[in-house]
Short mmCIF file of C-alpha atoms in Angstrom, two decimals:
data_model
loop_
_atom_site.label_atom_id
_atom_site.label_comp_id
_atom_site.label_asym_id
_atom_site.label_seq_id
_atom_site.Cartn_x
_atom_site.Cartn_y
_atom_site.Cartn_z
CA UNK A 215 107.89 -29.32 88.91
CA UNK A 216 107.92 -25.70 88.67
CA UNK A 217 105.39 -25.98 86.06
CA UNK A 218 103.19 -28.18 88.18
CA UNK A 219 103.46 -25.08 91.15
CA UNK A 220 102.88 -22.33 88.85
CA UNK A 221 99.68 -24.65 87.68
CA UNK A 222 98.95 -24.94 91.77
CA UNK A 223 99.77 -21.46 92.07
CA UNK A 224 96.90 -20.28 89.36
CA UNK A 225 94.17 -21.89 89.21
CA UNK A 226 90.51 -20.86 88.08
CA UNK A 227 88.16 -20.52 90.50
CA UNK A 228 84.03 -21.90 90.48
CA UNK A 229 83.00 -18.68 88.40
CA UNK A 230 86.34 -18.47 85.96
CA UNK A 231 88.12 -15.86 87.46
CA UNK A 232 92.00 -16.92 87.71
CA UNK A 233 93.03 -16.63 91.13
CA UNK A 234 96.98 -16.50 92.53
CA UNK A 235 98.21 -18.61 95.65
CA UNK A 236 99.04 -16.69 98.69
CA UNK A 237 102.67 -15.95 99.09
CA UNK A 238 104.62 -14.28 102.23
CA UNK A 239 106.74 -12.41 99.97
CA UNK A 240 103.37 -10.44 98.46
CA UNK A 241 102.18 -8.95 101.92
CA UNK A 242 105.54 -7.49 102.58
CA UNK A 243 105.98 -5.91 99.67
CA UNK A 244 102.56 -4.50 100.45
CA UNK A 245 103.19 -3.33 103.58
CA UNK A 246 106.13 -2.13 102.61
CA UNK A 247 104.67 0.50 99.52
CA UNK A 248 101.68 1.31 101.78
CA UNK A 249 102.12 5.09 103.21
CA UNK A 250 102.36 5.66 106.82
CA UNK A 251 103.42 2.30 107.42
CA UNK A 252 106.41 3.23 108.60
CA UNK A 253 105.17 6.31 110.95
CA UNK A 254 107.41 8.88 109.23
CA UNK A 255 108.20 10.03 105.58
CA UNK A 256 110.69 9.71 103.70
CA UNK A 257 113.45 12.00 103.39
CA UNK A 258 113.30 14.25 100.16
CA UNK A 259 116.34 13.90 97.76
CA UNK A 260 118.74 16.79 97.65
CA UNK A 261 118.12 17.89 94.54
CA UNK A 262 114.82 18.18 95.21
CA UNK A 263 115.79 20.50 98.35
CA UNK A 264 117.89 22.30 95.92
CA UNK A 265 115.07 23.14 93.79
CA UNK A 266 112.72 23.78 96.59
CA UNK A 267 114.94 26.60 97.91
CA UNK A 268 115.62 28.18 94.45
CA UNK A 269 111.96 28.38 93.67
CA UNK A 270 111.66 30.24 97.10
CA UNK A 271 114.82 32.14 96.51
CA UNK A 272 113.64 33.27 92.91
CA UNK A 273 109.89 34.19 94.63
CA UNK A 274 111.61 36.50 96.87
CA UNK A 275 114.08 38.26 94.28
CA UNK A 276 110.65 38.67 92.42
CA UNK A 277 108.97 40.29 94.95
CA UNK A 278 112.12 42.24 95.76
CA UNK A 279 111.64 43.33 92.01
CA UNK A 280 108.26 44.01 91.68
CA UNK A 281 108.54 46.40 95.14
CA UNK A 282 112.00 48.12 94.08
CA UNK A 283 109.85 48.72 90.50
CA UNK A 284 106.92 50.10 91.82
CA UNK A 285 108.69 51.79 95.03
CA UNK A 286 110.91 53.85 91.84
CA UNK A 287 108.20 54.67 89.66
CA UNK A 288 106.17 56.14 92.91
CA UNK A 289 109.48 58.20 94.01
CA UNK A 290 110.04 59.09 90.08
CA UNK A 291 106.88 60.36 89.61
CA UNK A 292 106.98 62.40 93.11
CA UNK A 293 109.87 64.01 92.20
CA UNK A 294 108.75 64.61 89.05
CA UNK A 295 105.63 67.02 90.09
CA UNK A 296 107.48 68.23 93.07
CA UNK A 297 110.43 68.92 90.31
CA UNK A 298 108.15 70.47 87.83
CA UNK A 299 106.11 72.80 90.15
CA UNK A 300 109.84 74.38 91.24
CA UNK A 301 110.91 74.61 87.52
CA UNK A 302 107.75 75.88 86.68
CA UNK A 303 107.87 78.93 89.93
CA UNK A 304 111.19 79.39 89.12
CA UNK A 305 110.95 80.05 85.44
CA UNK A 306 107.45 82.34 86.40
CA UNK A 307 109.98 84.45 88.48
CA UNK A 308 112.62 84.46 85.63
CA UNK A 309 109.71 85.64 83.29
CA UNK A 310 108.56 88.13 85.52
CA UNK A 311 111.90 89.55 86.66
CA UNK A 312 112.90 89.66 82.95
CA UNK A 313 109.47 91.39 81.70
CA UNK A 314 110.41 94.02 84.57
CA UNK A 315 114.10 94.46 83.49
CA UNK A 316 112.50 94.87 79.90
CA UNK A 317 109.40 97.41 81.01
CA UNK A 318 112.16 99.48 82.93
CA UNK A 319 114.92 99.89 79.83
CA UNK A 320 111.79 101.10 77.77
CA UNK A 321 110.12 103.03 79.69
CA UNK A 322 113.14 105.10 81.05
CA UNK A 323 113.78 107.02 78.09
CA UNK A 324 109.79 107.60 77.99
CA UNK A 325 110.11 109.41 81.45
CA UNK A 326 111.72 112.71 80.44
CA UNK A 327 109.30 112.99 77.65
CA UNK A 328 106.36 112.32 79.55
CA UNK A 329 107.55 115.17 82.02
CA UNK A 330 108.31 117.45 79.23
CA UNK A 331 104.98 116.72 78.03
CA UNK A 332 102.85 117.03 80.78
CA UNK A 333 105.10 120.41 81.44
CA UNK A 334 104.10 121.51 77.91
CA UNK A 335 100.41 120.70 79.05
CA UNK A 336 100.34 123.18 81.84
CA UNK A 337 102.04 125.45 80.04
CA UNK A 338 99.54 124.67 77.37
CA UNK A 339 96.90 124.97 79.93
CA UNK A 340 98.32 128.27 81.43
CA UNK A 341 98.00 129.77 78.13
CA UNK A 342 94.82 128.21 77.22
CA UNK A 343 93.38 129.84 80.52
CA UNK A 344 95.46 133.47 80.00
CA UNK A 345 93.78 133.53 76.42
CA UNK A 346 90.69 132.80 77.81
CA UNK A 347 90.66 135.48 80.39
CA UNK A 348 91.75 137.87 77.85
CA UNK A 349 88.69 137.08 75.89
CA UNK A 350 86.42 137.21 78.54
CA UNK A 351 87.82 141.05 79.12
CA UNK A 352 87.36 141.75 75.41
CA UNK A 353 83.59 140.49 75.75
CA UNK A 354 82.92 142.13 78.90
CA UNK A 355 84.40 145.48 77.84
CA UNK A 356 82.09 145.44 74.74
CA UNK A 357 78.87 144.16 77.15
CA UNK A 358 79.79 147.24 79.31
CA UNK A 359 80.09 149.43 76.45
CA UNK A 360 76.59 148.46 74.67
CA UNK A 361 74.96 148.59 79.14
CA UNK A 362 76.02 151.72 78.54
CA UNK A 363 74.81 152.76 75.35
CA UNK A 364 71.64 151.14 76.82
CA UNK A 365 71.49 152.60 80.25
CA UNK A 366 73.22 155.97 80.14
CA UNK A 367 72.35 156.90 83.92
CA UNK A 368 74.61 154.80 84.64
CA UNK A 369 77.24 158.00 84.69
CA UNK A 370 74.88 159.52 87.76
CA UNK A 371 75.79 156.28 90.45
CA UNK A 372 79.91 157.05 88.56
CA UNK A 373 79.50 160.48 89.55
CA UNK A 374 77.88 160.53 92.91
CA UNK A 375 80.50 158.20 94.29
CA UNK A 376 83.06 160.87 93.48
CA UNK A 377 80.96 163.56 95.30
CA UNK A 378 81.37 161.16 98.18
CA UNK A 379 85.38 160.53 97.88
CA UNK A 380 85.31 164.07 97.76
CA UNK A 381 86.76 164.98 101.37
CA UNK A 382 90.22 163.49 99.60
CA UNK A 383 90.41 166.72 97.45
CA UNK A 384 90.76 170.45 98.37
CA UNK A 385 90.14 173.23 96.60
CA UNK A 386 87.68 174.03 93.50
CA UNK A 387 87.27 170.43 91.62
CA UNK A 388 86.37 170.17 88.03
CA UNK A 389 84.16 167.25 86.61
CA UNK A 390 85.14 166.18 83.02
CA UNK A 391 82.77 164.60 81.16
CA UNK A 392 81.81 163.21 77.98
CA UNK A 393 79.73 165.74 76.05
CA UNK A 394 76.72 163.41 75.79
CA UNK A 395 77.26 162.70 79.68
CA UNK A 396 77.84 166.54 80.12
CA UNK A 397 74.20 166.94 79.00
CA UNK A 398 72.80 164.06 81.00
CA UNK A 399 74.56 165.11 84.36
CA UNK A 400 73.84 168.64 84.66
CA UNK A 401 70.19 167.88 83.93
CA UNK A 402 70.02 165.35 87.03
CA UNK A 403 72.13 166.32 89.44
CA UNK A 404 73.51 169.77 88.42
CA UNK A 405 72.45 171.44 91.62
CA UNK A 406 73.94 168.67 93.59
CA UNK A 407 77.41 169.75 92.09
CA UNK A 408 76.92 173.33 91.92
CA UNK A 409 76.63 173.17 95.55
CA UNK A 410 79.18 171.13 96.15
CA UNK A 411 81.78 173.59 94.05
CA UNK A 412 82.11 171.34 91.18
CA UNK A 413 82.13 172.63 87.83
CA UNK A 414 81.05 170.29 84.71
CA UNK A 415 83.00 170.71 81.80
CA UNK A 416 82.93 168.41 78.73
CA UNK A 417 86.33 166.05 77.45
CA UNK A 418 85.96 164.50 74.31
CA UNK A 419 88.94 162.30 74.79
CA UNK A 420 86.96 160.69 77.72
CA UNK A 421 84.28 157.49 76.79
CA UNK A 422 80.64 157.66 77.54
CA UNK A 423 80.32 156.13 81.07
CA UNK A 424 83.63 157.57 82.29
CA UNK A 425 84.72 160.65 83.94
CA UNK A 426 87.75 162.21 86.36
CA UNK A 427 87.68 164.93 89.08
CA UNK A 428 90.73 167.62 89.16
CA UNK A 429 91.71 169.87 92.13
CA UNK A 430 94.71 171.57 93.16
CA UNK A 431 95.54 168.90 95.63
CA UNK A 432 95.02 166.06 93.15
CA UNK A 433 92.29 164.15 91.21
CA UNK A 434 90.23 161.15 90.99
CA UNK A 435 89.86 159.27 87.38
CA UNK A 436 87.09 157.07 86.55
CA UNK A 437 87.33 156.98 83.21
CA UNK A 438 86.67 153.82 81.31
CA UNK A 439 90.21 153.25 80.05
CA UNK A 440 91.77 153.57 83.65
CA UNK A 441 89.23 150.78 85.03
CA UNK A 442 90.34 148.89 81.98
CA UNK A 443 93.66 149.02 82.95
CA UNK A 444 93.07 148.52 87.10
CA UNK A 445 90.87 145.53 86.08
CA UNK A 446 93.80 144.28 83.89
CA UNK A 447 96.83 145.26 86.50
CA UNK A 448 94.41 143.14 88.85
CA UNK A 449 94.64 139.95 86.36
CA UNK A 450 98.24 140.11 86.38
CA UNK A 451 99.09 140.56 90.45
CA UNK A 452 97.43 137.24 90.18
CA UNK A 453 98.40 135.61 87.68
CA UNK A 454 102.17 133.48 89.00
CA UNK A 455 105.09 134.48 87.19
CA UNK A 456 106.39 133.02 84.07
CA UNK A 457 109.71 131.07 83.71
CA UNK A 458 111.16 134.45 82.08
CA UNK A 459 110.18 136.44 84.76
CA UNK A 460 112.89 135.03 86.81
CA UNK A 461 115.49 135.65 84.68
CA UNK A 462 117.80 138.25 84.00
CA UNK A 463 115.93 141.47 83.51
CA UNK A 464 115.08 142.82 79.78
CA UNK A 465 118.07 144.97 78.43
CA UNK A 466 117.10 148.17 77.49
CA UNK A 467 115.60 148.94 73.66
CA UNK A 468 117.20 151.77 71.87
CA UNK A 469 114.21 153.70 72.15
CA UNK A 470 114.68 154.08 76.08
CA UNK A 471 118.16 154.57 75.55
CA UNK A 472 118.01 156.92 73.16
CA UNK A 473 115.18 158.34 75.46
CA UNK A 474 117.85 158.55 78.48
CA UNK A 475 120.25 160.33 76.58
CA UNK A 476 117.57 163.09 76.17
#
């Protein structure tokens, strides 16, 4: 019999196809597999929660990660230039406080000689300028002696100045002149003297260009060597006192000694 039903139950339709005899169980099981059938889903398995919440737990430990990673290297490399700049002023100032310290110990023993040489330079300079004046009064002395040898009247403007100093003598005055400048005066202004009571006489000790007066109440000297010497006493009032000059005065030679005794 059950053969005959399963025969009933599939049978082959007008066109060959094998067809199946309706059943109440099939539509149930149907309706039972369809989704939404039921108006609500099904519950998901616990372990399938389980895995749902790790997945979400290892996202966010991920994420955590990732920030705490990148949130590190950021600060790391903040602190590293803000780190390095420091180091880098703070090592500048250790530099440049040592290359002071260093300048300083090696330069302090140069001070004292650079004071005792620029000392030595004015000194140097003092000396250089002293020599030079002297020269220039060597080369003027011999100018004035070849003016002279050049211009001879020059004796007449020597010698009329003294006629006009002459109110600072009394007496008879006597004019002493070099022979050559004997000659020369008496020629021009002979009269001039003669009535003035001075009396020409010749000095061979005295220079061309040079002359003195003599009186009882004194004299007046013009002679070359005695302007030498004002012209040089001149030099020296202005010339500011050497180091030695200060000192302790010059002990007397044996010569002025000797020359005291007598």
């Amino acid at each position: 019999m059950a053969t005959s039903d399963r025969r009933r139950g599939s049978r082959l339709g007008a066109d060959g196809e094998r067809w199946h005899r309706w059943q109440m169980g099939d539509l149930e099981r149907k309706r039972s597999a369809a989704p939404g059938d039921s108006g609500r889903a099904e519950p998901a398995e616990p372990h399938q929660q389980d895995a749902k919440a790790a997945a979400l737990r290892a996202e966010a430990e991920l994420a955590c990660n990732e920030g705490y990673a990148t949130g590190h290297a950021e600060g790391h490399a903040e602190g590293y230039r803000d780190g390095y700049a420091e180091g880098l002023a703070a090592a500048n100032a250790a530099a440049e406080l040592e290359f002071h310290k260093r300048v300083s110990l090696h330069l302090t023993p140069l001070a004292g000689l650079a004071e005792s040489f620029r000392e030595a330079l004015a000194q140097l300079d003092d000396e250089t300028a002293n020599q030079l004046v002297e020269l220039a009064l060597i080369t003027g002395r011999q100018l004035a002696g070849e003016s002279l040898a050049a211009n001879p009247d020059h004796i007449l403007s020597v010698v009329r100045e003294l006629l006009e100093a002459d109110h600072s003598l009394n007496g008879k005055s006597r004019l002493w002149l070099h022979p050559d400048d004997l000659t020369l005066v008496s020629s021009a202004i002979g009269d001039t003297l003669e009535a003035s009571g001075w009396e020409c006489c010749a000095d061979h000790a005295l220079e061309r260009g040079g002359c003195r007066v003599t009186s009882a109440s004194g004299g007046l000297d013009a002679s070359l060597g005695t302007q030498w010497k004002a012209i040089l006493d001149q030099r020296r009032r202005r010339q500011p006192p050497s180091p030695d000059a200060t000192g302790t005065p010059d002990t007397p030679s044996e010569s002025d000694a000797t020359d005291g005794d007598a």
